[in-house]
């Protein structure tokens, strides 16, 4: 194993079995946090198994290598530590936090959990029932319905079209054997990134990781290659009548992946449009025109092409004018230049929030492990800030003209309100 040393307190090492270990020495507090990323998330599911990665994460902490769910919980809680699993579109994550003196024990427990989960049948069925309740409850939430419709029309047959939870049909069909197969396929040392931050030295961290994971051998078969469908840009609209006092109006655009040169200007445009009380959408549509209960924009960072979304919650009688207002504000990005001062304000906002997101050991471990998992490398921490600062007004306009044209539209609200927007639609 060869550690990559630098003047920075962040070090990257690749173990002989392929595990990438990132260690950030931060002795300020007597705490150590770790994030273990498996390069597999909901993107690795078959469409008919949507929700599988989520279910693996829900059951993984419920028993491992001779320990029951209760025994796992007791080992963690008896020392005041935390240990949890989560699944996202692009990765699977096991997170832990503990005082330094207990780090070796909790890391060893996390290793057992990651390598040898038992997936008890009773826990699989329990977590399936809870997931199905969650899926059903989301069908009553206007924003969730609108965003689900948006994902489906933007991404079509791509895995990003599905919720990490899947749907009632796919979640109901999952079995313990599916969880075991997913685990055996993707949970392997050459598909793992371990990021550690806190009061621990590089030497001690590497020794502990080697003790827990060093004997984990790479399987003989290769990791399956993802054969993802091409995302064709076909703007269309989706509507859903719902007995609610407000309408959710949402516009979506197919953006770029995080590794694309267009990512920084799109991230800035999202911040300028809809991040906070001083954002363009908030000032123009809520403060000046009183149209919005809530209004925002978001552009999630994705390994593959992300979606650029603006949305508004508005009174039913304002549905049509709200849609027109959102479209106008986005269209203006191509027609009028953002002032240098407004662009600089957006840069300051995004970089300030970025700095605030790296205060705790957990946040530090998260961001470096995440960058490694996405294939961006440790240097992206500094590179991202440089990319944001280098975006010009012309870059912003060019990206808006390239990506933010002809939106996908998703509307949820009363049938009469939807008819004001799409008179010929069948509700």
Tab-separated table of N, CA, C and O in Angstrom, residues 103-171:
chain	number	residue	atom	x	y	z
A	103	UNK	N	-12.908	4.361	18.349
A	103	UNK	CA	-12.933	4.286	16.888
A	103	UNK	C	-12.582	2.891	16.371
A	103	UNK	O	-13.215	2.370	15.454
A	104	UNK	N	-11.590	2.252	16.959
A	104	UNK	CA	-11.163	0.946	16.455
A	104	UNK	C	-12.288	-0.078	16.590
A	104	UNK	O	-12.514	-0.892	15.687
A	105	UNK	N	-13.022	-0.045	17.718
A	105	UNK	CA	-14.112	-1.006	17.922
A	105	UNK	C	-15.281	-0.751	16.969
A	105	UNK	O	-15.847	-1.697	16.405
A	106	UNK	N	-15.643	0.502	16.786
A	106	UNK	CA	-16.775	0.824	15.912
A	106	UNK	C	-16.409	0.596	14.449
A	106	UNK	O	-17.237	0.145	13.650
A	107	UNK	N	-15.156	0.862	14.078
A	107	UNK	CA	-14.712	0.571	12.713
A	107	UNK	C	-14.769	-0.934	12.450
A	107	UNK	O	-15.189	-1.373	11.367
A	108	UNK	N	-14.357	-1.721	13.441
A	108	UNK	CA	-14.410	-3.179	13.285
A	108	UNK	C	-15.854	-3.660	13.128
A	108	UNK	O	-16.142	-4.541	12.306
A	109	UNK	N	-16.777	-3.066	13.896
A	109	UNK	CA	-18.192	-3.415	13.760
A	109	UNK	C	-18.708	-3.019	12.379
A	109	UNK	O	-19.428	-3.799	11.734
A	110	UNK	N	-18.332	-1.834	11.904
A	110	UNK	CA	-18.749	-1.389	10.565
A	110	UNK	C	-18.205	-2.330	9.496
A	110	UNK	O	-18.881	-2.620	8.497
A	111	UNK	N	-16.978	-2.809	9.707
A	111	UNK	CA	-16.398	-3.749	8.755
A	111	UNK	C	-17.182	-5.051	8.701
A	111	UNK	O	-17.427	-5.602	7.618
A	112	UNK	N	-17.582	-5.565	9.854
A	112	UNK	CA	-18.395	-6.784	9.884
A	112	UNK	C	-19.729	-6.554	9.176
A	112	UNK	O	-20.237	-7.418	8.456
A	113	UNK	N	-20.285	-5.388	9.414
A	113	UNK	CA	-21.579	-5.049	8.816
A	113	UNK	C	-21.462	-4.957	7.294
A	113	UNK	O	-22.311	-5.449	6.545
A	114	UNK	N	-20.386	-4.326	6.826
A	114	UNK	CA	-20.192	-4.120	5.396
A	114	UNK	C	-19.872	-5.435	4.683
A	114	UNK	O	-20.354	-5.686	3.573
A	115	UNK	N	-19.086	-6.280	5.334
A	115	UNK	CA	-18.625	-7.506	4.692
A	115	UNK	C	-19.568	-8.693	4.893
A	115	UNK	O	-19.689	-9.531	3.993
A	116	UNK	N	-20.206	-8.773	6.060
A	116	UNK	CA	-20.977	-9.980	6.374
A	116	UNK	C	-22.348	-9.678	6.969
A	116	UNK	O	-22.680	-10.143	8.069
A	117	UNK	N	-23.179	-8.900	6.276
A	117	UNK	CA	-24.532	-8.674	6.792
A	117	UNK	C	-25.342	-9.964	6.697
A	117	UNK	O	-25.142	-10.758	5.783
A	118	UNK	N	-26.250	-10.171	7.643
A	118	UNK	CA	-27.035	-11.407	7.633
A	118	UNK	C	-28.397	-11.242	6.959
A	118	UNK	O	-29.026	-12.238	6.601
A	119	UNK	N	-28.848	-10.007	6.793
A	119	UNK	CA	-30.150	-9.729	6.166
A	119	UNK	C	-31.237	-10.656	6.710
A	119	UNK	O	-31.814	-11.466	5.967
A	120	UNK	N	-31.541	-10.575	8.006
A	120	UNK	CA	-32.565	-11.464	8.583
A	120	UNK	C	-33.903	-11.313	7.850
A	120	UNK	O	-34.343	-10.199	7.558
A	121	UNK	N	-34.522	-12.437	7.569
A	121	UNK	CA	-35.782	-12.443	6.805
A	121	UNK	C	-36.837	-11.559	7.457
A	121	UNK	O	-37.553	-10.812	6.783
A	122	UNK	N	-36.950	-11.633	8.784
A	122	UNK	CA	-37.963	-10.847	9.489
A	122	UNK	C	-37.714	-9.351	9.332
A	122	UNK	O	-38.650	-8.553	9.196
A	123	UNK	N	-36.423	-8.965	9.327
A	123	UNK	CA	-36.085	-7.546	9.169
A	123	UNK	C	-36.311	-7.077	7.736
A	123	UNK	O	-36.716	-5.936	7.496
A	124	UNK	N	-36.060	-7.961	6.779
A	124	UNK	CA	-36.327	-7.618	5.371
A	124	UNK	C	-37.812	-7.306	5.194
A	124	UNK	O	-38.193	-6.295	4.594
A	125	UNK	N	-38.668	-8.159	5.738
A	125	UNK	CA	-40.112	-7.956	5.598
A	125	UNK	C	-40.573	-6.711	6.348
A	125	UNK	O	-41.440	-5.972	5.867
A	126	UNK	N	-40.001	-6.458	7.531
A	126	UNK	CA	-40.358	-5.259	8.296
A	126	UNK	C	-39.987	-3.999	7.529
A	126	UNK	O	-40.801	-3.073	7.401
A	127	UNK	N	-38.763	-3.947	7.013
A	127	UNK	CA	-38.313	-2.747	6.307
A	127	UNK	C	-39.067	-2.556	4.988
A	127	UNK	O	-39.280	-1.429	4.551
A	128	UNK	N	-39.467	-3.650	4.364
A	128	UNK	CA	-40.307	-3.529	3.163
A	128	UNK	C	-41.639	-2.869	3.504
A	128	UNK	O	-42.106	-1.974	2.787
A	129	UNK	N	-42.256	-3.303	4.608
A	129	UNK	CA	-43.540	-2.711	5.018
A	129	UNK	C	-43.389	-1.223	5.315
A	129	UNK	O	-44.231	-0.407	4.913
A	130	UNK	N	-42.320	-0.862	6.005
A	130	UNK	CA	-42.080	0.549	6.315
A	130	UNK	C	-41.832	1.361	5.047
A	130	UNK	O	-42.313	2.494	4.912
A	131	UNK	N	-41.083	0.782	4.108
A	131	UNK	CA	-40.821	1.472	2.839
A	131	UNK	C	-42.110	1.668	2.053
A	131	UNK	O	-42.342	2.735	1.454
A	132	UNK	N	-42.964	0.659	2.051
A	132	UNK	CA	-44.243	0.767	1.333
A	132	UNK	C	-45.130	1.830	1.964
A	132	UNK	O	-45.814	2.579	1.244
A	133	UNK	N	-45.112	1.940	3.284
A	133	UNK	CA	-45.856	3.015	3.944
A	133	UNK	C	-45.324	4.381	3.523
A	133	UNK	O	-46.095	5.313	3.279
A	134	UNK	N	-44.004	4.487	3.419
A	134	UNK	CA	-43.372	5.739	2.998
A	134	UNK	C	-43.765	6.082	1.566
A	134	UNK	O	-44.106	7.226	1.256
A	135	UNK	N	-43.738	5.090	0.688
A	135	UNK	CA	-44.108	5.297	-0.711
A	135	UNK	C	-45.557	5.769	-0.817
A	135	UNK	O	-45.873	6.700	-1.566
A	136	UNK	N	-46.444	5.137	-0.047
A	136	UNK	CA	-47.864	5.514	-0.089
A	136	UNK	C	-48.082	6.918	0.466
A	136	UNK	O	-48.879	7.691	-0.071
A	137	UNK	N	-47.368	7.264	1.534
A	137	UNK	CA	-47.541	8.596	2.117
A	137	UNK	C	-47.062	9.682	1.164
A	137	UNK	O	-47.614	10.791	1.139
A	138	UNK	N	-46.040	9.367	0.350
A	138	UNK	CA	-45.530	10.355	-0.605
A	138	UNK	C	-46.546	10.668	-1.700
A	138	UNK	O	-46.488	11.730	-2.321
A	139	UNK	N	-47.482	9.750	-1.918
A	139	UNK	CA	-48.511	9.984	-2.928
A	139	UNK	C	-49.515	11.051	-2.496
A	139	UNK	O	-50.365	11.460	-3.287
A	140	UNK	N	-49.422	11.502	-1.262
A	140	UNK	CA	-50.293	12.554	-0.752
A	140	UNK	C	-49.577	13.890	-0.652
A	140	UNK	O	-50.165	14.868	-0.198
A	141	UNK	N	-48.304	13.927	-1.051
A	141	UNK	CA	-47.504	15.145	-0.926
A	141	UNK	C	-47.318	15.780	-2.307
A	141	UNK	O	-46.649	15.205	-3.175
A	142	UNK	N	-47.908	16.955	-2.536
A	142	UNK	CA	-47.894	17.575	-3.869
A	142	UNK	C	-46.494	17.739	-4.462
A	142	UNK	O	-46.275	17.427	-5.637
A	143	UNK	N	-45.542	18.207	-3.671
A	143	UNK	CA	-44.196	18.400	-4.212
A	143	UNK	C	-43.586	17.076	-4.643
A	143	UNK	O	-42.979	16.975	-5.718
A	144	UNK	N	-43.724	16.051	-3.809
A	144	UNK	CA	-43.148	14.743	-4.130
A	144	UNK	C	-43.763	14.173	-5.402
A	144	UNK	O	-43.062	13.595	-6.242
A	145	UNK	N	-45.066	14.349	-5.566
A	145	UNK	CA	-45.731	13.879	-6.786
A	145	UNK	C	-45.191	14.622	-7.999
A	145	UNK	O	-44.869	14.023	-9.029
A	146	UNK	N	-45.086	15.943	-7.880
A	146	UNK	CA	-44.606	16.751	-9.006
A	146	UNK	C	-43.180	16.380	-9.390
A	146	UNK	O	-42.853	16.254	-10.579
A	147	UNK	N	-42.331	16.180	-8.388
A	147	UNK	CA	-40.938	15.849	-8.683
A	147	UNK	C	-40.806	14.441	-9.246
A	147	UNK	O	-39.978	14.181	-10.124
A	148	UNK	N	-41.636	13.521	-8.761
A	148	UNK	CA	-41.633	12.159	-9.301
A	148	UNK	C	-42.017	12.174	-10.780
A	148	UNK	O	-41.382	11.509	-11.615
A	149	UNK	N	-43.048	12.940	-11.113
A	149	UNK	CA	-43.441	13.081	-12.520
A	149	UNK	C	-42.302	13.677	-13.343
A	149	UNK	O	-42.038	13.240	-14.467
A	150	UNK	N	-41.632	14.669	-12.776
A	150	UNK	CA	-40.546	15.329	-13.491
A	150	UNK	C	-39.410	14.353	-13.771
A	150	UNK	O	-38.882	14.285	-14.888
A	151	UNK	N	-39.020	13.584	-12.752
A	151	UNK	CA	-37.950	12.589	-12.957
A	151	UNK	C	-38.293	11.637	-14.084
A	151	UNK	O	-37.448	11.295	-14.919
A	152	UNK	N	-39.531	11.181	-14.098
A	152	UNK	CA	-39.940	10.172	-15.080
A	152	UNK	C	-39.906	10.709	-16.507
A	152	UNK	O	-39.462	10.003	-17.423
A	153	UNK	N	-40.355	11.948	-16.710
A	153	UNK	CA	-40.360	12.463	-18.085
A	153	UNK	C	-38.966	12.868	-18.544
A	153	UNK	O	-38.625	12.733	-19.716
A	154	UNK	N	-38.136	13.339	-17.617
A	154	UNK	CA	-36.784	13.755	-17.993
A	154	UNK	C	-35.908	12.538	-18.298
A	154	UNK	O	-35.195	12.501	-19.303
A	155	UNK	N	-35.973	11.514	-17.434
A	155	UNK	CA	-35.014	10.414	-17.528
A	155	UNK	C	-35.546	9.146	-18.201
A	155	UNK	O	-34.765	8.226	-18.472
A	156	UNK	N	-36.850	9.074	-18.427
A	156	UNK	CA	-37.419	7.961	-19.204
A	156	UNK	C	-36.992	6.590	-18.653
A	156	UNK	O	-37.400	6.220	-17.567
A	157	UNK	N	-36.159	5.851	-19.385
A	157	UNK	CA	-35.748	4.506	-18.979
A	157	UNK	C	-34.447	4.468	-18.183
A	157	UNK	O	-33.962	3.399	-17.814
A	158	UNK	N	-33.860	5.630	-17.926
A	158	UNK	CA	-32.634	5.703	-17.143
A	158	UNK	C	-32.971	5.489	-15.661
A	158	UNK	O	-34.055	5.876	-15.212
A	159	UNK	N	-32.078	4.864	-14.881
A	159	UNK	CA	-32.373	4.638	-13.451
A	159	UNK	C	-32.689	5.906	-12.664
A	159	UNK	O	-33.397	5.839	-11.660
A	160	UNK	N	-32.173	7.065	-13.096
A	160	UNK	CA	-32.479	8.314	-12.394
A	160	UNK	C	-33.973	8.644	-12.428
A	160	UNK	O	-34.437	9.503	-11.685
A	161	UNK	N	-34.731	7.976	-13.285
A	161	UNK	CA	-36.166	8.243	-13.369
A	161	UNK	C	-36.913	7.756	-12.135
A	161	UNK	O	-38.007	8.248	-11.832
A	162	UNK	N	-36.327	6.799	-11.422
A	162	UNK	CA	-37.018	6.174	-10.292
A	162	UNK	C	-36.567	6.773	-8.962
A	162	UNK	O	-35.412	7.168	-8.800
A	163	UNK	N	-37.491	6.809	-8.024
A	163	UNK	CA	-37.146	7.145	-6.652
A	163	UNK	C	-36.210	6.071	-6.095
A	163	UNK	O	-36.278	4.903	-6.500
A	164	UNK	N	-35.337	6.459	-5.172
A	164	UNK	CA	-34.475	5.472	-4.516
A	164	UNK	C	-35.319	4.418	-3.804
A	164	UNK	O	-34.900	3.266	-3.656
A	165	UNK	N	-36.533	4.799	-3.389
A	165	UNK	CA	-37.439	3.851	-2.748
A	165	UNK	C	-38.075	2.880	-3.737
A	165	UNK	O	-38.666	1.881	-3.329
A	166	UNK	N	-37.991	3.171	-5.036
A	166	UNK	CA	-38.731	2.395	-6.015
A	166	UNK	C	-40.202	2.766	-5.966
A	166	UNK	O	-40.562	3.876	-5.563
A	167	UNK	N	-41.077	1.850	-6.360
A	167	UNK	CA	-42.512	2.077	-6.232
A	167	UNK	C	-43.138	0.864	-5.543
A	167	UNK	O	-42.435	-0.087	-5.160
A	168	UNK	N	-44.449	0.885	-5.368
A	168	UNK	CA	-45.105	-0.192	-4.631
A	168	UNK	C	-44.873	-1.558	-5.286
A	168	UNK	O	-44.644	-2.564	-4.612
A	169	UNK	N	-44.906	-1.590	-6.612
A	169	UNK	CA	-44.744	-2.859	-7.322
A	169	UNK	C	-43.344	-3.422	-7.153
A	169	UNK	O	-43.155	-4.600	-6.814
A	170	UNK	N	-42.341	-2.568	-7.378
A	170	UNK	CA	-40.956	-3.061	-7.306
A	170	UNK	C	-40.553	-3.390	-5.875
A	170	UNK	O	-39.912	-4.416	-5.632
A	171	UNK	N	-40.920	-2.534	-4.926
A	171	UNK	CA	-40.556	-2.802	-3.531
A	171	UNK	C	-41.217	-4.083	-3.031
A	171	UNK	O	-40.589	-4.898	-2.336
